[in-house]
Tab-separated table of C-alpha atoms in Angstrom:
chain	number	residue	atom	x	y	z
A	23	UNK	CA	-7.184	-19.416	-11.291
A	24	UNK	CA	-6.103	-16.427	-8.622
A	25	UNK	CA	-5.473	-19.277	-6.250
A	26	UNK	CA	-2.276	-20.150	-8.965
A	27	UNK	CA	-0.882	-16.518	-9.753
A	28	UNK	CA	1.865	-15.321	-6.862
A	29	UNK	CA	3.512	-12.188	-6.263
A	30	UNK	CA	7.425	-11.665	-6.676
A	31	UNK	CA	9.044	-9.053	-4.601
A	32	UNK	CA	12.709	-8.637	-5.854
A	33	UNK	CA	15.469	-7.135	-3.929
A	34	UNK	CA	18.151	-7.938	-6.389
A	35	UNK	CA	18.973	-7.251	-8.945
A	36	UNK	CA	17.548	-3.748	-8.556
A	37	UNK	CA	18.444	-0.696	-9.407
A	38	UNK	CA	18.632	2.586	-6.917
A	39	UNK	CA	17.606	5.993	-8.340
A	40	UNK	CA	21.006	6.311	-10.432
A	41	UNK	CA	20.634	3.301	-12.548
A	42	UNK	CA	23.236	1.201	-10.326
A	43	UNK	CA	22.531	-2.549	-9.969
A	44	UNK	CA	21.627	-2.755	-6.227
A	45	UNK	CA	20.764	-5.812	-3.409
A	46	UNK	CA	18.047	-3.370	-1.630
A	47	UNK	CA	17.540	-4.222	2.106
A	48	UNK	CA	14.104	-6.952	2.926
A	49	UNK	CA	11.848	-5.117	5.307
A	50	UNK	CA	9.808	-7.286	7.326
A	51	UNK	CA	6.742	-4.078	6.947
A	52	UNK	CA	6.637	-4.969	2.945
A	53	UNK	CA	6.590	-9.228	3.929
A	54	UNK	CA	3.314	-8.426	6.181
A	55	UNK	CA	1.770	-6.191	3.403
A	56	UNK	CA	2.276	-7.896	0.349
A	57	UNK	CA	0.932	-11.359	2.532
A	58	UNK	CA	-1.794	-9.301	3.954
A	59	UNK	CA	-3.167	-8.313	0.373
A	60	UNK	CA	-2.206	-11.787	-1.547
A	61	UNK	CA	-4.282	-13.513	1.029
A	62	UNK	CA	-7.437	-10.773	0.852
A	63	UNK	CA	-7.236	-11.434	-3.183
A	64	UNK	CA	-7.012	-15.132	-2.478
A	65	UNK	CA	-3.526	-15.651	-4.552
A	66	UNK	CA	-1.293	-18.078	-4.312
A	67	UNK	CA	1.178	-16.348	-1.896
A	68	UNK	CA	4.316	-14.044	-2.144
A	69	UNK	CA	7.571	-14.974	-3.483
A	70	UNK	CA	10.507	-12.780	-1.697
A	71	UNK	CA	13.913	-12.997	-3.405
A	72	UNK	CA	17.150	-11.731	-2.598
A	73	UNK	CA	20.766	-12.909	-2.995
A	74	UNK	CA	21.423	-12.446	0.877
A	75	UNK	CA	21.160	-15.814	3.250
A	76	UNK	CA	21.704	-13.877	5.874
A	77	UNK	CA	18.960	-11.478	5.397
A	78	UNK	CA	16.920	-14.239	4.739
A	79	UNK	CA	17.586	-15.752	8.234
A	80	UNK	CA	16.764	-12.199	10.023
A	81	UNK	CA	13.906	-12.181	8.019
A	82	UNK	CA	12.527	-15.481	8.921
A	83	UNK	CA	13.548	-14.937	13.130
A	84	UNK	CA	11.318	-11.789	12.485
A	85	UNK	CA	8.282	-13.223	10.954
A	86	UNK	CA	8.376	-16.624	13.327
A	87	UNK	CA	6.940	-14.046	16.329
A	88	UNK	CA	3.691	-14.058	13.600
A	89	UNK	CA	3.764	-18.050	12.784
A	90	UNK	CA	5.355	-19.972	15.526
A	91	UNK	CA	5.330	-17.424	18.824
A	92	UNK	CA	2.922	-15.152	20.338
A	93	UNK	CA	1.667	-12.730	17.652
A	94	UNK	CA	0.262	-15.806	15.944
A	95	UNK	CA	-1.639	-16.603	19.098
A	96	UNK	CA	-2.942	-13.241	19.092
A	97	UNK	CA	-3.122	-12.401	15.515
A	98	UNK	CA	-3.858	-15.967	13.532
A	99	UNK	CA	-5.005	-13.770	11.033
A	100	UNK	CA	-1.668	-12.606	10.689
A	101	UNK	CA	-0.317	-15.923	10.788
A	102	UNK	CA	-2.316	-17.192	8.162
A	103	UNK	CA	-0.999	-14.534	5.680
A	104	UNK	CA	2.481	-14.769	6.994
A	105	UNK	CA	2.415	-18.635	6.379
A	106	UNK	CA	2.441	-17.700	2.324
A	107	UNK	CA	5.822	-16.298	2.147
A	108	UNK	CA	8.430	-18.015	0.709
A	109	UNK	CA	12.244	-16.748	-0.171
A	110	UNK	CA	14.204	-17.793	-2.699
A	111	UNK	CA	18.222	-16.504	-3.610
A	112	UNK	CA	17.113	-15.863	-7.588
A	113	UNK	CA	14.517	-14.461	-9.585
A	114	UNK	CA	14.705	-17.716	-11.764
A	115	UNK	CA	14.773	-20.208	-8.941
A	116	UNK	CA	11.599	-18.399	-7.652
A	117	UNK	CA	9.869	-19.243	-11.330
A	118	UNK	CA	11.270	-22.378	-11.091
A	119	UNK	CA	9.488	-23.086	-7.684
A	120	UNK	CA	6.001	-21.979	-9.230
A	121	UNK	CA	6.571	-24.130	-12.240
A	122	UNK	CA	7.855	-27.242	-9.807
A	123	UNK	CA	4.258	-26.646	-7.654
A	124	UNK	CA	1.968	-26.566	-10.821
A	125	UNK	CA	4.092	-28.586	-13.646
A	126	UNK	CA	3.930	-26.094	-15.962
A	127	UNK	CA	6.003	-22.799	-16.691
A	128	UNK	CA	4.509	-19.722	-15.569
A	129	UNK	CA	2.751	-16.633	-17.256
A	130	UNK	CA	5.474	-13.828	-15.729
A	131	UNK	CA	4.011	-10.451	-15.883
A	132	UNK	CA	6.672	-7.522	-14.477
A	133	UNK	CA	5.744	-4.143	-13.256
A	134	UNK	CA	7.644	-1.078	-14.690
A	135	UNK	CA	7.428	2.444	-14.524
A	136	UNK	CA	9.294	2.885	-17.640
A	137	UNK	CA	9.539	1.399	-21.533
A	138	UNK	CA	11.465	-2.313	-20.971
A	139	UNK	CA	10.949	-3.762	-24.322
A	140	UNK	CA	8.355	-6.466	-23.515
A	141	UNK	CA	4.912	-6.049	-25.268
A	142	UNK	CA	3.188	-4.019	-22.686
A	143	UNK	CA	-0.522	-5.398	-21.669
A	144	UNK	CA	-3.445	-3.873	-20.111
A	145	UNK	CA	-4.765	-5.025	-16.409
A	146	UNK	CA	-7.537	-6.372	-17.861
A	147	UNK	CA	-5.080	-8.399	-19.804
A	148	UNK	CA	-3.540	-9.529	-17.650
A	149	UNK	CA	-6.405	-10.415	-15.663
A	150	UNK	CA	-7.068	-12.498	-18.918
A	151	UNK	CA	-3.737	-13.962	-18.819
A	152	UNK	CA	-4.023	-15.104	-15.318
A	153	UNK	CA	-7.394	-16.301	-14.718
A	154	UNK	CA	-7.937	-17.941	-18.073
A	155	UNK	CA	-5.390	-19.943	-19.151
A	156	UNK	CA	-5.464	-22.424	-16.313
A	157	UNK	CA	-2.165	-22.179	-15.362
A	158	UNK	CA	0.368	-20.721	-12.900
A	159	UNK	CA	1.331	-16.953	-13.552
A	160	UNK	CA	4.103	-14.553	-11.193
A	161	UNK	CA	3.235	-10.866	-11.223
A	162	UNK	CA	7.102	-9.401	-10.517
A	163	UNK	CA	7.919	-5.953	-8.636
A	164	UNK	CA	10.752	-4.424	-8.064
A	165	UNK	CA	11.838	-2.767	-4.828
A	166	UNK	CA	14.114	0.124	-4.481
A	167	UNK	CA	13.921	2.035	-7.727
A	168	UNK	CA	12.181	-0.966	-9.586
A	169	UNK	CA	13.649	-4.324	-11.682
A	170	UNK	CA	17.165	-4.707	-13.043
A	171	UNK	CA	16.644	-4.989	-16.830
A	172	UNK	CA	18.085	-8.244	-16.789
A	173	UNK	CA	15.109	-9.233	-14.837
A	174	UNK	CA	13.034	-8.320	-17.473
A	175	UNK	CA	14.553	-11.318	-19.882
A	176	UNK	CA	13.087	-13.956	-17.438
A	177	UNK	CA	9.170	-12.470	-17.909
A	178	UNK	CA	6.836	-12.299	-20.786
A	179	UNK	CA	5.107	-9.075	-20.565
A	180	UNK	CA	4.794	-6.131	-18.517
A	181	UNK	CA	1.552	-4.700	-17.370
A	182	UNK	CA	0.913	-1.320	-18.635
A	183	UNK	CA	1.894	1.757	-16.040
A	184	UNK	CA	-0.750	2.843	-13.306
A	185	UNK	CA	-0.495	6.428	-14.164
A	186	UNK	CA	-0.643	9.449	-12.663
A	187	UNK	CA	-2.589	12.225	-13.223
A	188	UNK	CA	-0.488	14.409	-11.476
A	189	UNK	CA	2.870	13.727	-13.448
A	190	UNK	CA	4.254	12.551	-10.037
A	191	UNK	CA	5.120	8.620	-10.128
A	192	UNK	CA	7.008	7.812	-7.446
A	193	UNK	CA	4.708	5.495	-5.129
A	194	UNK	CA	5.658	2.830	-2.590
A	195	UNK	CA	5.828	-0.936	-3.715
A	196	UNK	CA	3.377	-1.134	-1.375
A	197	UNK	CA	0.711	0.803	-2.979
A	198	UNK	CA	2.255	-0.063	-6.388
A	199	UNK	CA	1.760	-3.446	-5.649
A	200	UNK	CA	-2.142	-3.010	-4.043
A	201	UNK	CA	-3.530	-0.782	-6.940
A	202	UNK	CA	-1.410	-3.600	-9.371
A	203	UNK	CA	-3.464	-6.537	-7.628
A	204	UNK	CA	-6.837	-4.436	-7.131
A	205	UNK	CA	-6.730	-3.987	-11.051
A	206	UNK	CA	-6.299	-7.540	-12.140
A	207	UNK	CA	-7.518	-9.762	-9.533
A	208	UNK	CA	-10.090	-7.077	-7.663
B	30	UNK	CA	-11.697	19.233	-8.070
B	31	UNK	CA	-9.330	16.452	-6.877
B	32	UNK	CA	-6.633	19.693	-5.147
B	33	UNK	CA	-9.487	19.971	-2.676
B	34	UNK	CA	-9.364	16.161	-1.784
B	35	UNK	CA	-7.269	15.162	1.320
B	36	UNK	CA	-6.579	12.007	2.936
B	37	UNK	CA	-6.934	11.808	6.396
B	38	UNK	CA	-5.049	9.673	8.442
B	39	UNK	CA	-6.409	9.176	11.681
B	40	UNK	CA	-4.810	7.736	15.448
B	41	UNK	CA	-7.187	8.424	17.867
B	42	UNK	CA	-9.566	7.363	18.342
B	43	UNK	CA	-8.884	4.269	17.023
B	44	UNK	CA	-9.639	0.716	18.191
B	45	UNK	CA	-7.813	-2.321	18.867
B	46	UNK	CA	-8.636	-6.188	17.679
B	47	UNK	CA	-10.568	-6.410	20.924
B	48	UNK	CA	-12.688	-2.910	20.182
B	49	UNK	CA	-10.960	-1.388	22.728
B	50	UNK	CA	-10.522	2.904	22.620
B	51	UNK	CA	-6.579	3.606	21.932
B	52	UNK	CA	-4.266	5.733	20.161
B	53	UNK	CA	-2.022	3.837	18.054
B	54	UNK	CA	1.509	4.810	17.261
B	55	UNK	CA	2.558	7.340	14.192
B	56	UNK	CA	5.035	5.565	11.591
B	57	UNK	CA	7.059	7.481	9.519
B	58	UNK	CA	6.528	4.818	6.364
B	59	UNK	CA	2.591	5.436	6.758
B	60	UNK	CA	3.411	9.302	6.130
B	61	UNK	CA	5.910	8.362	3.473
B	62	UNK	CA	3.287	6.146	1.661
B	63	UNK	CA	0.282	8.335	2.020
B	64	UNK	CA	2.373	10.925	0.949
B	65	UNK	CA	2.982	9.698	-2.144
B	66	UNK	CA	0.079	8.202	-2.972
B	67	UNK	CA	-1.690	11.389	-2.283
B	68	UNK	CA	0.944	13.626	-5.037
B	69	UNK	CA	0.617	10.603	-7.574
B	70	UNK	CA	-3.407	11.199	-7.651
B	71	UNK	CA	-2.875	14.821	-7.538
B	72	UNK	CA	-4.983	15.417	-4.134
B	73	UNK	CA	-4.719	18.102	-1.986
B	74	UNK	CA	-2.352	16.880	0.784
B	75	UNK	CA	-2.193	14.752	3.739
B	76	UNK	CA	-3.779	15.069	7.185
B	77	UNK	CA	-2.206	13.134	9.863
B	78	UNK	CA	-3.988	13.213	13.683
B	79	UNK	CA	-3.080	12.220	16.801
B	80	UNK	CA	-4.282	13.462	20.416
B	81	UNK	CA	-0.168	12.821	21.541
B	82	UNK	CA	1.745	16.283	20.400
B	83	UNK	CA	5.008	14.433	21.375
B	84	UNK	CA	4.312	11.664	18.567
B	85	UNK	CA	4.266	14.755	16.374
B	86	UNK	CA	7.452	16.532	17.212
B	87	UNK	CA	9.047	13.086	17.211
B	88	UNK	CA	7.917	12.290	13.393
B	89	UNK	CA	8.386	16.218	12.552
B	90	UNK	CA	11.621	15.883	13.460
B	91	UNK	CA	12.424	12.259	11.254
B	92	UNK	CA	10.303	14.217	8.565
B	93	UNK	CA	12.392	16.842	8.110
B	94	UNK	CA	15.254	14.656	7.120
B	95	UNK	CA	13.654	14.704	3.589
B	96	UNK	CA	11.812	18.685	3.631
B	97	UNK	CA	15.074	20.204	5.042
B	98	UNK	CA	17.906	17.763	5.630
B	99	UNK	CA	20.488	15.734	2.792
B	100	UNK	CA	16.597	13.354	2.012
B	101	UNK	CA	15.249	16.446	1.095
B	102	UNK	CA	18.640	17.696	-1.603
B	103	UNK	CA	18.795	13.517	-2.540
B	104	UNK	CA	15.401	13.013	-3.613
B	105	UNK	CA	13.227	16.081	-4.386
B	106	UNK	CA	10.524	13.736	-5.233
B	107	UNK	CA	10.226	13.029	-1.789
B	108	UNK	CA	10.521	16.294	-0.239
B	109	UNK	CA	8.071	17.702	-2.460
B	110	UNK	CA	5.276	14.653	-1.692
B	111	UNK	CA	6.113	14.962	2.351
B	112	UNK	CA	5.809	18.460	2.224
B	113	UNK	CA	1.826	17.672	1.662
B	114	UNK	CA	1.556	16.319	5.528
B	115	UNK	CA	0.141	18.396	7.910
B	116	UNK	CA	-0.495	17.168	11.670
B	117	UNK	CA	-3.805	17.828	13.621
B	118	UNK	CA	-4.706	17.339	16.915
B	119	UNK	CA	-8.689	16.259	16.852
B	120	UNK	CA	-10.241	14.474	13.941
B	121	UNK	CA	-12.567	18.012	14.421
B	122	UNK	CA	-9.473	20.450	14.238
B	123	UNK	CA	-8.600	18.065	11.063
B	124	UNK	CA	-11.930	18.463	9.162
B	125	UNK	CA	-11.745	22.736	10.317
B	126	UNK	CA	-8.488	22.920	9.058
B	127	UNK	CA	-9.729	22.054	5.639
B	128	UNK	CA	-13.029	23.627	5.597
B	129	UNK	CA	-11.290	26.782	6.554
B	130	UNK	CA	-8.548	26.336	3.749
B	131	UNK	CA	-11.446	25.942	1.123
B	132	UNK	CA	-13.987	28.532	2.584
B	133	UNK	CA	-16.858	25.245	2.331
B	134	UNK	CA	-17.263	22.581	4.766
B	135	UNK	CA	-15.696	19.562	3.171
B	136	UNK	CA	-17.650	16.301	2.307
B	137	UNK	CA	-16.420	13.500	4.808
B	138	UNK	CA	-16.344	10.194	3.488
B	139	UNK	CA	-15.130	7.422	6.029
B	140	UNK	CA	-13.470	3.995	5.327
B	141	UNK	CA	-14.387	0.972	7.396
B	142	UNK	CA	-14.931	-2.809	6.700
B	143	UNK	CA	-18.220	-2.674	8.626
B	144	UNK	CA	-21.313	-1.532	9.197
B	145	UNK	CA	-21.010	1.989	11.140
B	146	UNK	CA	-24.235	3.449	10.675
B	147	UNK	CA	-23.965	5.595	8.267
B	148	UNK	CA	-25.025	6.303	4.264
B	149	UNK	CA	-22.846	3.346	2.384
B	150	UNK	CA	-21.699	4.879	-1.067
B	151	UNK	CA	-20.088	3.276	-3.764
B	152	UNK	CA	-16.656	4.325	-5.098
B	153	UNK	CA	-18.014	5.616	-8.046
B	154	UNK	CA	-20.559	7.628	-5.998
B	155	UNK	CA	-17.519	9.030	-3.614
B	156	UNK	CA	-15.977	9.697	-7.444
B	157	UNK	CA	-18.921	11.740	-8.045
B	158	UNK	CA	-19.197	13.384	-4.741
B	159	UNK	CA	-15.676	14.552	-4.395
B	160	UNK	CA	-14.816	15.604	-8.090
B	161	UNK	CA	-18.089	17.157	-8.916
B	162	UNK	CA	-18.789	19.234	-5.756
B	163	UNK	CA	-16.523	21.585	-6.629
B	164	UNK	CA	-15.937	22.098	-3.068
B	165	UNK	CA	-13.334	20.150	-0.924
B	166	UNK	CA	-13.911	16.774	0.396
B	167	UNK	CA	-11.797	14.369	2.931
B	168	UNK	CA	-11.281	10.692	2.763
B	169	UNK	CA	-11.091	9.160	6.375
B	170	UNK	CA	-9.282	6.260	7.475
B	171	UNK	CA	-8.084	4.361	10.833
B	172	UNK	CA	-4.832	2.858	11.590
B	173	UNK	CA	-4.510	-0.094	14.367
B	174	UNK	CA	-7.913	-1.824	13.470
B	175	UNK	CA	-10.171	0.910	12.394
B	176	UNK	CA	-12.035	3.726	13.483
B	177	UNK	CA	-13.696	4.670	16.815
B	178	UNK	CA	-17.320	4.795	16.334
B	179	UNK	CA	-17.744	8.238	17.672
B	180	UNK	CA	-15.103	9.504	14.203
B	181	UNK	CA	-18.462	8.087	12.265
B	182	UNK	CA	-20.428	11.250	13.926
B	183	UNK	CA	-18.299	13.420	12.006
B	184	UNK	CA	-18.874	11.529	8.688
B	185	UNK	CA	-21.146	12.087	6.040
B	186	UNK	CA	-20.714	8.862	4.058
B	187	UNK	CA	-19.148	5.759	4.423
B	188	UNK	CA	-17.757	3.918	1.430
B	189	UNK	CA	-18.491	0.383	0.395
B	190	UNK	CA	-15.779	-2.058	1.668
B	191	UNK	CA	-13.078	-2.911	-0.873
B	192	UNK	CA	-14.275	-6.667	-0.727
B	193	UNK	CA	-12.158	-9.886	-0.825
B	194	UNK	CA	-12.348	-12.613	-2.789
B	195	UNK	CA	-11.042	-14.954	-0.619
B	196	UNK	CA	-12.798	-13.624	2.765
B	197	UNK	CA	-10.007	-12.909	4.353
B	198	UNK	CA	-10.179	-9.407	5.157
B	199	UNK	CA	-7.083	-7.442	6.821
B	200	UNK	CA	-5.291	-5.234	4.479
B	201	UNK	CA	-2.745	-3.156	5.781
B	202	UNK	CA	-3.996	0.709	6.177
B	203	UNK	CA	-1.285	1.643	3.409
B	204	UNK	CA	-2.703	-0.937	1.015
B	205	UNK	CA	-6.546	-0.126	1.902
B	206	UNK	CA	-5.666	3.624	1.218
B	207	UNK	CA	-3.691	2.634	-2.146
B	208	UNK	CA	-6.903	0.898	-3.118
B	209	UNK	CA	-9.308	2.912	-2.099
B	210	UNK	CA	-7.921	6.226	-3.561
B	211	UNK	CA	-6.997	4.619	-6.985
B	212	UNK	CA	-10.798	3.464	-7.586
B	213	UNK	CA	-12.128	6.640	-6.504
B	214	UNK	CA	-9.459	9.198	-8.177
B	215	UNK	CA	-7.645	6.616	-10.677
């Protein structure tokens, strides 16, 4: 059921490396590779909230040279994977788009790099989660220094950390994100 | 023995969608990500090539921001991770640089999403290869849309493509490289 699990990229709220609730900035880079590898794993698409329209309108001026203008001449590759991004202004109006498109609530799995009080499930749980129960499911990351807490109240577990064995955690969303998707859908 | 593993990043000779020769640009957030990746997995550091020296003064310089400037006294995790990247001028000089460093010629093991002619190992085989050696090994991979054939030459192995479920194949470098290096070294 990959073809009904998403990916939610929040920008807010998040927090930056102090703690403080944040809006961080949409980059049109993370749009192209979160669509890139949603589309490779054959998932439903990407999910991009933030609380700023106006972002949201830069955004979408940026990524129309990949789905209406040239680079999607060139590149319908990159079209095609462009074409799955959606935005939405909340974390709970982008759950309640998935549950609108499938008519029933969504598994939400969040990503964390620290304890957030939700029972905390292996990948190949959540593989189990996603692929077997026939329904819809979000997998949520954070941006910036990762997911409000408050975020966490809208989801129902979070996936267990990816580890280090260096000690040093600190990588991208992006490659948080493809090692995340690699290990449940891969 | 992953300290004597190193990612290398490579921009020329790389080809376009067309198979055309070219050197594609340097981006800062490709040495941020590798970077990171690289001190999260514990490997030995980052190798970063181009055949354009002013590409390399030009990122140096945006680089230091965050080994010598306010990045650098904001975020130590960042200055610690960038201070991994090194900057060669010939995939050769690359590979020398490292085999030099380490006293043993290192075991090359390119990336590529076709066939290039040479030995296809799995990633548990590259596993094997680069942790058991106890000598150094190098991970290979191509920005723009791959590798020049003539980097192959310089290659001992290539490992098996990361697959897609959906057939759509066109991960972003920084996603390919978060994959790749998390089944091999995760």
């Amino acid at each position: 059921m990959r073809e009904k699990s998403y990916l939610l990229l929040v920008h807010h709220p998040t927090v930056d490396r102090e703690g403080k609730i944040i809006t961080s900035a949409i980059t049109t880079l993370d749009m192209h590779d979160f669509a890139r590898l949603a589309k490779t794993y054959g998932l439903g698409g990407v999910l991009v909230q933030t609380n700023l329209p106006q972002q949201v309108e830069l955004i979408k001026r940026l990524l129309g040279h990949w789905t209406e203008g040239y680079g999607g001449e060139r590149n319908a590759h990159r079209k095609e994977a462009i074409e799955g991004v959606t935005f939405w202004p909340t974390v709970s109006e982008s759950l309640g788009a998935v549950q609108k498109a499938h008519g029933e609530r969504p598994i939400v799995i969040a990503t964390s790099a620290r304890d957030v009080g939700l029972p905390v499930i292996t990948f190949a749980e959540a593989r189990k989660k996603c692929e077997e129960s026939g329904g819809p499911s979000v997998i949520v990351f954070g941006t910036a220094s990762g997911l409000a807490q408050e975020v966490f109240s809208e989801c129902d577990y979070v996936v267990e950390p990816i580890g280090s064995p260096s000690g040093y955690n600190h990588l991208s969303v992006r490659s948080a994100a493809s090692i995340v998707v690699d290990r449940i859908f891969g």
